[in-house]
Amino acid sequence: MSKKIPEALLALLSDGQFHSGVAIGEALGVSRAAVWKQLQKLDELGLTLESVKGKGYRLPGGLDHLDADIIAAGLTLPAVEILTDIDSTNAEMLRRLAGAEVPSGSVLVAEQQSAGRGRRGREWVSPFAKNLYFSMVWNFANGAAALDGLSLVVGLSVVEALHALGVGKARLKWPNDVLFEGQKLAGVLLEISGDATGLCHVVVGVGLNVKMRPEDSSGISQAWTSVERCLGQSVDRSEVLNQVLARLLVNIAQFQQQGLGPFITPWSTYDAFAAKDVVVSLGERQIFGVSRGIDERGQLLLDVNGQLQSFNGGEVSLRRVL
Ligand code: BTN
């Protein structure tokens, strides 16, 4: 059975109220039998459908359904498209770029991803209607070399939006992980297509945990948290995305003009590991030192026995004192 659920059905049931089979049929323009088939699919998305004789069907607690008008409110964006179900918004954006021109700033956002991609080949667990999974495309004229540091600017944009939303303890872990008290709140994955020395397209992929609960999170091996858990109150995912996109649009445009320079100080303000004893793991190698922020190319600076060394790869973590 296809998992594709009609938008109209999700929009109708998102209010958490009862809707009769007849009303649903009318909204979808289908027969009672077809309504039943569609309702069965909700189960596969992990949604609990309640059915009461004489009243109809409802999703208890409703559904925080993504809303394109709220997402784009006050922003100059060429396009925002909401997908109910996709393998990966990054993969889908790359497929579209292969077939046509996609204007800078176009956004794809999904209610769920069946094969969400994380960094280092990891999976990004993407349960239905819980978090934000989106990709924005940006076209750069001067090849991949001009992109040094862009992923740090993306992480910084997410943190700035989170601070504006009240998550004052959101921090950055080099290069672009967003943490709250050491737990992962958001991740960034940049993928590039086009000409590495000329016109290239960057797909800026962001996953931000908003409403995920432990029962939705099977498959995640690292410590994580969500915006709602950090704030202790519920939030509207579309409003959160609107704030994140607002920061991204301004910051990426400035990065395109001026490079990473103007962002080094703001990035350092939110550096989770500033002046901390850390270890950088490069495959089997481990380098111990004191974290000293980033340089103008976005590389990690480490004070190793009094000598400053820079790193453009590897995994940084706090050094455990035994
Ligand atoms: C990380 O591992 O920290 C990066 C995670 C990036 C996940 C996002 S979700 C939207 C976009 N589409 C994907 O498949 N991945 C990115």
Coordinates of C-alpha atoms and ligand atoms in Angstrom, one line a residue:
M1 CA 0.0 0.0 0.0
S2 CA 1.4 3.4 -0.9
K3 CA 2.1 5.6 2.2
K4 CA 1.1 8.8 0.3
I5 CA -1.6 10.5 2.4
P6 CA -3.7 13.2 0.8
E7 CA -2.7 16.7 2.1
A8 CA -6.4 17.4 2.5
L9 CA -6.9 14.5 5.0
L10 CA -4.0 15.7 7.2
A11 CA -5.1 19.3 7.1
L12 CA -8.7 18.2 8.1
L13 CA -7.6 15.9 11.0
S14 CA -4.9 18.3 12.3
D15 CA -7.4 20.1 14.5
G16 CA -7.9 17.0 16.7
Q17 CA -11.7 17.2 16.4
F18 CA -14.0 14.4 15.2
H19 CA -14.8 14.4 11.5
S20 CA -17.5 12.0 10.1
G21 CA -16.6 9.6 7.3
V22 CA -19.0 11.5 5.0
A23 CA -17.3 14.9 5.8
I24 CA -13.9 13.3 5.1
G25 CA -15.1 11.8 1.9
E26 CA -16.5 15.2 0.8
A27 CA -13.2 17.0 1.7
L28 CA -11.2 14.4 -0.3
G29 CA -13.7 14.0 -3.1
V30 CA -13.7 10.2 -2.7
S31 CA -16.1 7.4 -1.7
R32 CA -16.5 6.0 1.9
A33 CA -14.5 2.9 1.0
A34 CA -11.7 5.0 -0.3
V35 CA -11.8 7.1 2.9
W36 CA -11.3 3.9 5.0
K37 CA -8.2 3.0 2.9
Q38 CA -6.7 6.4 3.5
L39 CA -7.4 6.3 7.2
Q40 CA -5.6 3.0 7.5
K41 CA -2.4 4.6 6.1
L42 CA -2.3 6.9 9.1
D43 CA -1.4 4.0 11.2
E44 CA 1.7 3.3 9.2
L45 CA 2.9 6.8 10.0
G46 CA 2.7 6.0 13.7
L47 CA -0.4 8.2 14.2
T48 CA -3.1 7.0 16.5
L49 CA -6.5 7.4 14.9
E50 CA -9.5 7.3 17.2
S51 CA -12.9 6.2 15.8
V52 CA -16.1 6.6 17.7
K53 CA -19.5 5.4 16.4
G54 CA -21.8 8.3 15.5
K55 CA -19.0 10.9 15.8
G56 CA -16.4 9.8 13.3
Y57 CA -12.6 9.9 13.4
R58 CA -10.0 12.1 15.1
L59 CA -6.3 12.3 15.9
P60 CA -6.3 12.9 19.6
G61 CA -4.2 16.0 20.4
G62 CA -4.3 17.0 16.7
L63 CA -1.4 17.2 14.4
D64 CA 1.2 20.1 14.0
H65 CA 0.8 20.1 10.3
L66 CA 3.3 22.2 8.3
D67 CA 1.8 25.3 6.8
A68 CA 3.5 26.9 3.8
D69 CA 2.0 30.4 4.5
I70 CA 3.4 30.5 8.0
I71 CA 6.7 29.1 6.9
A72 CA 7.2 31.8 4.2
A73 CA 5.6 34.7 6.2
G74 CA 7.6 37.9 5.7
L75 CA 10.4 36.2 3.8
T76 CA 11.4 36.6 0.2
L77 CA 11.6 33.0 -1.0
P78 CA 11.3 31.8 -4.6
A79 CA 9.4 28.6 -3.4
V80 CA 8.5 26.6 -0.4
E81 CA 7.2 23.1 -1.1
I82 CA 6.0 20.7 1.6
L83 CA 6.4 17.0 0.9
T84 CA 4.4 14.5 3.0
D85 CA 6.9 11.6 2.6
I86 CA 10.3 11.5 0.8
D87 CA 13.5 9.5 1.1
S88 CA 15.6 12.6 1.9
T89 CA 15.0 16.3 1.2
N90 CA 18.7 16.7 0.2
A91 CA 18.4 13.7 -2.2
E92 CA 15.2 15.1 -3.7
M93 CA 16.8 18.6 -4.1
L94 CA 19.8 17.1 -5.8
R95 CA 17.6 15.2 -8.2
R96 CA 15.7 18.4 -9.1
L97 CA 19.0 20.2 -9.6
A98 CA 20.1 17.5 -12.1
G99 CA 17.0 18.1 -14.2
A100 CA 16.4 21.9 -14.1
E101 CA 17.4 25.2 -12.8
V102 CA 16.4 25.8 -9.2
P103 CA 16.6 29.4 -7.9
S104 CA 18.7 30.3 -4.9
G105 CA 16.5 30.2 -1.7
S106 CA 14.1 27.4 -2.9
V107 CA 13.1 25.2 0.0
L108 CA 11.8 21.7 0.3
V109 CA 10.5 20.6 3.7
A110 CA 9.2 17.1 4.5
E111 CA 6.8 15.8 7.2
Q112 CA 9.0 12.7 7.3
Q113 CA 12.0 11.1 5.6
S114 CA 12.4 7.4 5.0
A115 CA 16.2 7.6 4.4
G116 CA 17.2 10.9 6.0
R117 CA 21.0 11.4 5.6
G118 CA 23.3 12.4 8.4
R119 CA 27.0 13.3 8.3
R120 CA 29.5 10.5 8.0
G121 CA 27.0 8.2 6.3
R122 CA 24.8 8.1 9.3
E123 CA 21.0 7.9 9.1
W124 CA 19.0 10.9 10.3
V125 CA 15.9 9.5 12.1
S126 CA 12.9 11.5 10.8
P127 CA 9.6 10.5 12.3
F128 CA 6.3 11.9 10.9
A129 CA 5.3 15.5 11.9
K130 CA 7.6 15.6 14.8
N131 CA 10.7 17.6 13.7
L132 CA 11.9 19.8 10.9
Y133 CA 13.6 18.2 7.9
F134 CA 14.4 20.7 5.1
S135 CA 16.8 21.6 2.3
M136 CA 17.4 25.0 0.8
V137 CA 19.4 25.4 -2.4
W138 CA 21.9 28.2 -3.0
N139 CA 23.8 28.9 -6.2
F140 CA 27.4 30.1 -6.0
A141 CA 29.3 31.4 -9.0
N142 CA 32.9 30.9 -7.9
G143 CA 33.1 27.1 -7.3
A144 CA 33.5 25.0 -4.2
A145 CA 36.6 26.9 -2.9
A146 CA 34.3 29.9 -2.0
L147 CA 32.3 27.6 0.3
D148 CA 34.8 27.2 3.1
G149 CA 33.0 27.9 6.3
L150 CA 29.5 27.9 4.8
S151 CA 28.4 25.0 7.0
L152 CA 29.5 26.9 10.1
V153 CA 27.3 29.8 9.0
V154 CA 24.3 27.5 8.6
G155 CA 24.8 26.0 12.1
L156 CA 25.2 29.6 13.5
S157 CA 21.9 30.6 11.8
V158 CA 20.1 27.7 13.5
V159 CA 21.5 28.7 16.9
E160 CA 20.6 32.4 16.4
A161 CA 17.0 31.4 15.5
L162 CA 16.8 29.1 18.5
H163 CA 18.0 31.9 20.8
A164 CA 15.3 34.2 19.3
L165 CA 12.8 31.5 20.1
G166 CA 13.9 31.3 23.8
V167 CA 16.4 28.4 23.7
G168 CA 19.1 30.5 25.2
K169 CA 21.4 27.6 26.0
A170 CA 21.7 26.4 22.3
R171 CA 25.4 26.1 21.4
L172 CA 27.6 25.0 18.5
K173 CA 30.0 22.1 18.3
W174 CA 32.5 22.4 15.5
P175 CA 31.8 22.3 12.7
N176 CA 28.0 22.7 12.8
D177 CA 26.3 20.5 15.4
V178 CA 23.7 22.3 17.5
L179 CA 23.7 21.2 21.1
F180 CA 21.7 21.9 24.2
E181 CA 23.6 20.9 27.4
G182 CA 25.6 18.4 25.4
Q183 CA 22.6 16.8 23.7
K184 CA 22.0 17.1 20.0
L185 CA 19.3 19.5 18.9
A186 CA 20.1 19.9 15.2
G187 CA 22.4 18.8 12.5
V188 CA 23.5 20.3 9.2
L189 CA 24.5 18.4 6.0
L190 CA 25.7 20.3 2.9
E191 CA 25.8 18.6 -0.4
I192 CA 27.2 20.2 -3.6
S193 CA 26.4 19.7 -7.3
G194 CA 27.4 21.4 -10.4
D195 CA 30.9 22.7 -11.4
A196 CA 33.4 22.5 -8.6
T197 CA 35.3 25.4 -10.2
G198 CA 32.4 27.5 -11.6
L199 CA 28.7 27.6 -11.0
C200 CA 27.9 25.2 -8.2
H201 CA 24.7 24.5 -6.2
V202 CA 24.8 23.9 -2.5
V203 CA 22.0 22.0 -0.9
V204 CA 21.8 23.1 2.7
G205 CA 20.1 20.3 4.6
V206 CA 19.0 20.9 8.2
G207 CA 17.3 18.5 10.7
L208 CA 16.0 20.1 13.8
N209 CA 14.4 18.1 16.6
V210 CA 11.2 20.0 17.7
K211 CA 8.6 17.6 19.1
M212 CA 10.3 14.2 19.1
R213 CA 9.6 12.0 22.1
P214 CA 11.6 9.0 23.2
E215 CA 9.1 6.6 21.7
D216 CA 9.6 8.3 18.2
S217 CA 13.4 8.1 18.4
S218 CA 14.3 4.5 17.9
G219 CA 17.6 4.2 16.0
I220 CA 19.3 7.3 17.4
S221 CA 22.5 6.3 19.2
Q222 CA 23.6 9.7 20.4
A223 CA 22.2 11.9 23.2
W224 CA 19.5 14.2 21.8
T225 CA 16.9 16.7 22.8
S226 CA 14.1 18.7 21.2
V227 CA 13.0 22.4 21.1
E228 CA 9.9 21.6 23.1
R229 CA 11.8 19.7 25.8
C230 CA 14.3 22.7 26.1
L231 CA 11.5 25.2 26.3
G232 CA 9.1 23.1 28.4
Q233 CA 6.2 24.2 26.2
S234 CA 4.8 23.4 22.8
V235 CA 5.7 25.3 19.6
D236 CA 4.5 25.5 16.1
R237 CA 7.0 23.8 13.7
S238 CA 6.1 26.2 10.8
E239 CA 6.9 29.2 13.0
V240 CA 10.2 27.6 14.1
L241 CA 11.1 27.0 10.4
N242 CA 10.1 30.6 9.5
Q243 CA 12.6 31.9 12.1
V244 CA 15.4 29.5 10.9
L245 CA 14.9 30.4 7.3
A246 CA 14.9 34.2 8.1
R247 CA 18.4 33.8 9.6
L248 CA 19.6 31.6 6.8
L249 CA 18.5 33.9 4.1
V250 CA 20.3 36.9 5.7
N251 CA 23.4 35.1 6.7
I252 CA 24.0 33.1 3.5
A253 CA 23.5 36.2 1.4
Q254 CA 26.1 38.0 3.6
F255 CA 28.5 35.0 3.4
Q256 CA 28.2 35.1 -0.4
Q257 CA 29.4 38.7 -0.4
Q258 CA 31.9 38.8 2.5
G259 CA 32.9 35.2 3.3
L260 CA 33.3 33.8 6.8
G261 CA 35.1 36.8 8.3
P262 CA 32.0 38.6 9.8
F263 CA 30.8 35.3 11.4
I264 CA 33.9 34.3 13.3
T265 CA 33.1 36.3 16.4
P266 CA 29.4 35.4 16.5
W267 CA 30.3 31.7 16.0
S268 CA 32.7 31.9 18.9
T269 CA 30.1 33.4 21.1
Y270 CA 28.1 30.1 20.9
D271 CA 31.1 27.7 20.9
A272 CA 30.2 24.9 23.2
F273 CA 33.9 23.9 23.7
A274 CA 35.6 27.3 23.9
A275 CA 38.8 27.0 26.0
K276 CA 37.8 23.4 26.9
D277 CA 40.1 20.4 26.9
V278 CA 39.1 18.4 23.9
V279 CA 40.2 15.5 21.7
V280 CA 40.0 15.5 17.9
S281 CA 39.6 12.0 16.5
L282 CA 41.0 11.6 13.0
G283 CA 40.3 7.9 12.2
E284 CA 42.6 6.0 14.6
R285 CA 44.5 9.1 15.6
Q286 CA 43.6 11.2 18.6
I287 CA 45.0 14.7 19.2
F288 CA 44.5 16.3 22.6
G289 CA 44.5 20.0 23.1
V290 CA 42.6 23.1 24.2
S291 CA 39.9 24.3 21.8
R292 CA 40.6 27.9 20.5
G293 CA 37.7 28.5 18.2
I294 CA 37.9 28.7 14.4
D295 CA 40.1 30.5 11.8
E296 CA 39.0 32.5 8.7
R297 CA 38.5 29.3 6.7
G298 CA 36.3 27.7 9.3
Q299 CA 39.0 25.3 10.5
L300 CA 39.1 24.2 14.1
L301 CA 42.0 25.7 16.1
L302 CA 43.6 23.6 18.8
D303 CA 46.3 24.6 21.2
V304 CA 48.5 21.5 21.3
N305 CA 51.2 21.8 23.9
G306 CA 51.4 25.6 23.3
Q307 CA 51.3 25.3 19.5
L308 CA 48.3 26.3 17.5
Q309 CA 47.2 23.6 15.0
S310 CA 44.2 23.8 12.6
F311 CA 42.0 21.0 11.5
N312 CA 39.5 20.8 8.7
G313 CA 38.2 17.3 9.5
G314 CA 37.7 14.9 12.4
E315 CA 35.3 14.6 15.2
V316 CA 35.8 16.8 18.3
S317 CA 34.7 15.8 21.7
L318 CA 35.2 16.9 25.3
R319 CA 38.2 15.2 26.9
R320 CA 37.1 13.1 29.9
V321 CA 39.1 13.7 33.0
L322 CA 39.5 10.4 34.8
Ligands
BTN1 C1 24.1 15.4 11.0 O1 24.4 14.2 10.9 O2 24.3 16.1 12.0 C2 23.4 16.1 9.8 C3 21.9 15.8 9.7 C4 21.2 16.5 8.6 C5 19.8 16.0 8.5 C6 19.0 16.8 7.5 S1 17.3 16.5 7.6 C7 17.0 17.4 6.1 C8 18.2 17.1 5.1 N1 17.9 15.9 4.4 C9 18.7 14.9 4.7 O3 18.6 13.7 4.2 N2 19.5 15.2 5.6 C10 19.4 16.6 6.0

